[in-house]
PDB file of C-alpha atoms in Angstrom:
ATOM      1  CA  GLN A 180      34.614  31.243  57.768  1.00  0.00           C
ATOM      2  CA  VAL A 181      33.526  27.908  56.170  1.00  0.00           C
ATOM      3  CA  GLN A 182      34.226  26.258  53.384  1.00  0.00           C
ATOM      4  CA  LEU A 183      31.556  23.351  52.139  1.00  0.00           C
ATOM      5  CA  VAL A 184      32.367  20.392  49.601  1.00  0.00           C
ATOM      6  CA  GLU A 185      29.665  18.495  48.136  1.00  0.00           C
ATOM      7  CA  SER A 186      29.674  14.683  46.605  1.00  0.00           C
ATOM      8  CA  GLY A 187      27.518  12.366  46.076  1.00  0.00           C
ATOM      9  CA  GLY A 188      25.400  13.792  43.108  1.00  0.00           C
ATOM     10  CA  GLY A 189      24.906  11.317  40.014  1.00  0.00           C
ATOM     11  CA  LEU A 190      22.328   9.770  37.811  1.00  0.00           C
ATOM     12  CA  VAL A 191      19.489   7.742  39.203  1.00  0.00           C
ATOM     13  CA  GLN A 192      16.896   6.037  37.647  1.00  0.00           C
ATOM     14  CA  PRO A 193      13.382   6.768  38.823  1.00  0.00           C
ATOM     15  CA  GLY A 194      12.804   5.263  42.473  1.00  0.00           C
ATOM     16  CA  GLY A 195      16.501   5.035  42.928  1.00  0.00           C
ATOM     17  CA  SER A 196      18.363   6.380  45.770  1.00  0.00           C
ATOM     18  CA  LEU A 197      20.960   8.528  46.143  1.00  0.00           C
ATOM     19  CA  ARG A 198      22.854  10.001  49.219  1.00  0.00           C
ATOM     20  CA  LEU A 199      24.871  13.671  49.462  1.00  0.00           C
ATOM     21  CA  SER A 200      27.191  14.720  51.461  1.00  0.00           C
ATOM     22  CA  CYS A 201      28.424  17.487  52.253  1.00  0.00           C
ATOM     23  CA  ALA A 202      31.698  18.158  54.585  1.00  0.00           C
ATOM     24  CA  ALA A 203      32.354  21.249  55.865  1.00  0.00           C
ATOM     25  CA  SER A 204      35.862  22.813  56.780  1.00  0.00           C
ATOM     26  CA  ARG A 205      35.165  23.453  60.774  1.00  0.00           C
ATOM     27  CA  ASN A 206      33.576  22.008  63.425  1.00  0.00           C
ATOM     28  CA  ILE A 207      29.492  21.737  62.562  1.00  0.00           C
ATOM     29  CA  ASP A 208      28.465  21.870  65.995  1.00  0.00           C
ATOM     30  CA  ARG A 209      29.342  25.351  65.747  1.00  0.00           C
ATOM     31  CA  ILE A 210      27.327  25.978  62.914  1.00  0.00           C
ATOM     32  CA  ASN A 211      24.144  27.313  63.779  1.00  0.00           C
ATOM     33  CA  VAL A 212      22.080  25.539  60.864  1.00  0.00           C
ATOM     34  CA  MET A 213      23.010  23.375  58.176  1.00  0.00           C
ATOM     35  CA  GLY A 214      20.906  22.677  54.955  1.00  0.00           C
ATOM     36  CA  TRP A 215      20.776  21.905  51.374  1.00  0.00           C
ATOM     37  CA  TYR A 216      18.575  23.480  48.686  1.00  0.00           C
ATOM     38  CA  ARG A 217      18.832  22.538  44.669  1.00  0.00           C
ATOM     39  CA  GLN A 218      18.006  24.305  41.291  1.00  0.00           C
ATOM     40  CA  GLY A 219      16.451  22.743  38.606  1.00  0.00           C
ATOM     41  CA  PRO A 220      16.591  23.129  34.992  1.00  0.00           C
ATOM     42  CA  GLY A 221      14.900  26.853  34.259  1.00  0.00           C
ATOM     43  CA  LYS A 222      13.817  26.831  37.867  1.00  0.00           C
ATOM     44  CA  GLU A 223      14.842  29.342  40.716  1.00  0.00           C
ATOM     45  CA  ARG A 224      16.920  27.974  43.741  1.00  0.00           C
ATOM     46  CA  GLU A 225      14.915  26.341  46.095  1.00  0.00           C
ATOM     47  CA  TRP A 226      15.082  25.086  49.733  1.00  0.00           C
ATOM     48  CA  VAL A 227      15.202  21.214  50.451  1.00  0.00           C
ATOM     49  CA  ALA A 228      16.198  20.430  53.958  1.00  0.00           C
ATOM     50  CA  THR A 229      17.662  22.019  56.928  1.00  0.00           C
ATOM     51  CA  THR A 230      18.786  20.742  60.227  1.00  0.00           C
ATOM     52  CA  THR A 231      19.769  23.006  63.546  1.00  0.00           C
ATOM     53  CA  SER A 232      22.884  22.240  65.606  1.00  0.00           C
ATOM     54  CA  GLY A 233      19.921  21.428  68.298  1.00  0.00           C
ATOM     55  CA  GLY A 234      19.245  18.683  66.348  1.00  0.00           C
ATOM     56  CA  SER A 235      15.724  19.964  64.195  1.00  0.00           C
ATOM     57  CA  THR A 236      14.906  18.802  60.883  1.00  0.00           C
ATOM     58  CA  ASP A 237      12.530  20.651  58.805  1.00  0.00           C
ATOM     59  CA  TYR A 238      11.546  19.380  54.734  1.00  0.00           C
ATOM     60  CA  SER A 239      10.013  20.800  51.640  1.00  0.00           C
ATOM     61  CA  ASP A 240       6.789  19.390  51.024  1.00  0.00           C
ATOM     62  CA  SER A 241       7.654  18.189  47.549  1.00  0.00           C
ATOM     63  CA  VAL A 242      10.560  15.732  49.617  1.00  0.00           C
ATOM     64  CA  LYS A 243       9.273  15.066  52.983  1.00  0.00           C
ATOM     65  CA  GLY A 244       8.877  11.754  53.749  1.00  0.00           C
ATOM     66  CA  ARG A 245      11.319  11.045  50.667  1.00  0.00           C
ATOM     67  CA  PHE A 246      14.457  12.719  52.186  1.00  0.00           C
ATOM     68  CA  THR A 247      16.238  12.795  55.101  1.00  0.00           C
ATOM     69  CA  ILE A 248      19.079  15.043  56.164  1.00  0.00           C
ATOM     70  CA  SER A 249      21.555  14.388  59.226  1.00  0.00           C
ATOM     71  CA  ARG A 250      24.589  15.516  60.490  1.00  0.00           C
ATOM     72  CA  ASP A 251      27.761  13.523  61.467  1.00  0.00           C
ATOM     73  CA  ASN A 252      29.464  15.864  63.913  1.00  0.00           C
ATOM     74  CA  GLY A 253      32.126  13.740  64.386  1.00  0.00           C
ATOM     75  CA  LYS A 254      33.459  13.780  60.547  1.00  0.00           C
ATOM     76  CA  ASN A 255      32.139  17.435  60.121  1.00  0.00           C
ATOM     77  CA  THR A 256      29.464  16.320  57.607  1.00  0.00           C
ATOM     78  CA  VAL A 257      25.886  16.914  56.373  1.00  0.00           C
ATOM     79  CA  ASN A 258      23.820  14.062  54.721  1.00  0.00           C
ATOM     80  CA  LEU A 259      20.949  14.277  52.692  1.00  0.00           C
ATOM     81  CA  GLN A 260      19.504  10.760  51.812  1.00  0.00           C
ATOM     82  CA  MET A 261      17.088  11.261  48.837  1.00  0.00           C
ATOM     83  CA  ASN A 262      14.561   7.855  48.336  1.00  0.00           C
ATOM     84  CA  SER A 263      11.841   7.281  46.077  1.00  0.00           C
ATOM     85  CA  LEU A 264      13.527   9.695  43.365  1.00  0.00           C
ATOM     86  CA  LYS A 265      11.619  11.518  40.820  1.00  0.00           C
ATOM     87  CA  PRO A 266      12.700  13.287  37.651  1.00  0.00           C
ATOM     88  CA  GLU A 267      11.326  16.123  39.272  1.00  0.00           C
ATOM     89  CA  ASP A 268      14.009  16.042  41.762  1.00  0.00           C
ATOM     90  CA  THR A 269      16.471  16.549  38.902  1.00  0.00           C
ATOM     91  CA  ALA A 270      18.667  19.486  40.215  1.00  0.00           C
ATOM     92  CA  VAL A 271      22.473  20.758  40.986  1.00  0.00           C
ATOM     93  CA  TYR A 272      22.121  20.697  44.858  1.00  0.00           C
ATOM     94  CA  PHE A 273      23.920  23.123  47.035  1.00  0.00           C
ATOM     95  CA  CYS A 274      25.288  22.652  50.498  1.00  0.00           C
ATOM     96  CA  LYS A 275      24.533  26.031  52.777  1.00  0.00           C
ATOM     97  CA  ALA A 276      26.101  26.527  55.993  1.00  0.00           C
ATOM     98  CA  VAL A 277      24.855  29.441  58.447  1.00  0.00           C
ATOM     99  CA  LEU A 278      26.861  30.809  61.240  1.00  0.00           C
ATOM    100  CA  PHE A 279      24.872  33.750  63.437  1.00  0.00           C
ATOM    101  CA  GLY A 280      26.301  36.493  64.587  1.00  0.00           C
ATOM    102  CA  PRO A 281      26.324  39.327  67.210  1.00  0.00           C
ATOM    103  CA  PHE A 282      24.541  42.478  65.803  1.00  0.00           C
ATOM    104  CA  GLY A 283      21.481  39.993  64.358  1.00  0.00           C
ATOM    105  CA  LEU A 284      23.909  39.062  61.819  1.00  0.00           C
ATOM    106  CA  SER A 285      24.519  35.690  60.442  1.00  0.00           C
ATOM    107  CA  ASN A 286      27.374  34.551  58.248  1.00  0.00           C
ATOM    108  CA  VAL A 287      26.030  32.248  54.957  1.00  0.00           C
ATOM    109  CA  TYR A 288      28.415  29.909  53.155  1.00  0.00           C
ATOM    110  CA  TRP A 289      27.324  27.696  50.055  1.00  0.00           C
ATOM    111  CA  GLY A 290      29.398  24.791  48.283  1.00  0.00           C
ATOM    112  CA  GLN A 291      29.937  24.576  44.866  1.00  0.00           C
ATOM    113  CA  GLY A 292      26.749  22.178  44.479  1.00  0.00           C
ATOM    114  CA  THR A 293      26.551  18.685  43.031  1.00  0.00           C
ATOM    115  CA  GLN A 294      24.232  17.314  39.920  1.00  0.00           C
ATOM    116  CA  VAL A 295      21.681  15.367  40.667  1.00  0.00           C
ATOM    117  CA  THR A 296      19.957  13.916  37.440  1.00  0.00           C
ATOM    118  CA  VAL A 297      16.992  11.518  37.647  1.00  0.00           C
ATOM    119  CA  SER A 298      16.090   9.639  34.537  1.00  0.00           C
ATOM    120  CA  SER A 299      15.321   6.214  32.635  1.00  0.00           C
TER     121      SER A 299
END
């Protein structure tokens, strides 16, 4: 069982930066996969970035080179540093955690989301 709480969203001008945080209710070094998704106005939810307990990271093409996902195991927190923000980055950003279980199953948990608005 994992509870996720996002923070750090807000209004920023194009070219600016924001740092999102996702605090987990348990040790994130025991959570296999954590990542960020987003859902813009009138759009489907899309994957943004992922990090694993082994330290690997991956990014969608639309954010690669601008966003950085990182873990702070001591604080049980996953962060998303967003630089060079564009209006098309405007969305509700959701934190996701995946815990692998036996029998090929996995448990998926979502945060409540935090709004990011990029506008002049």
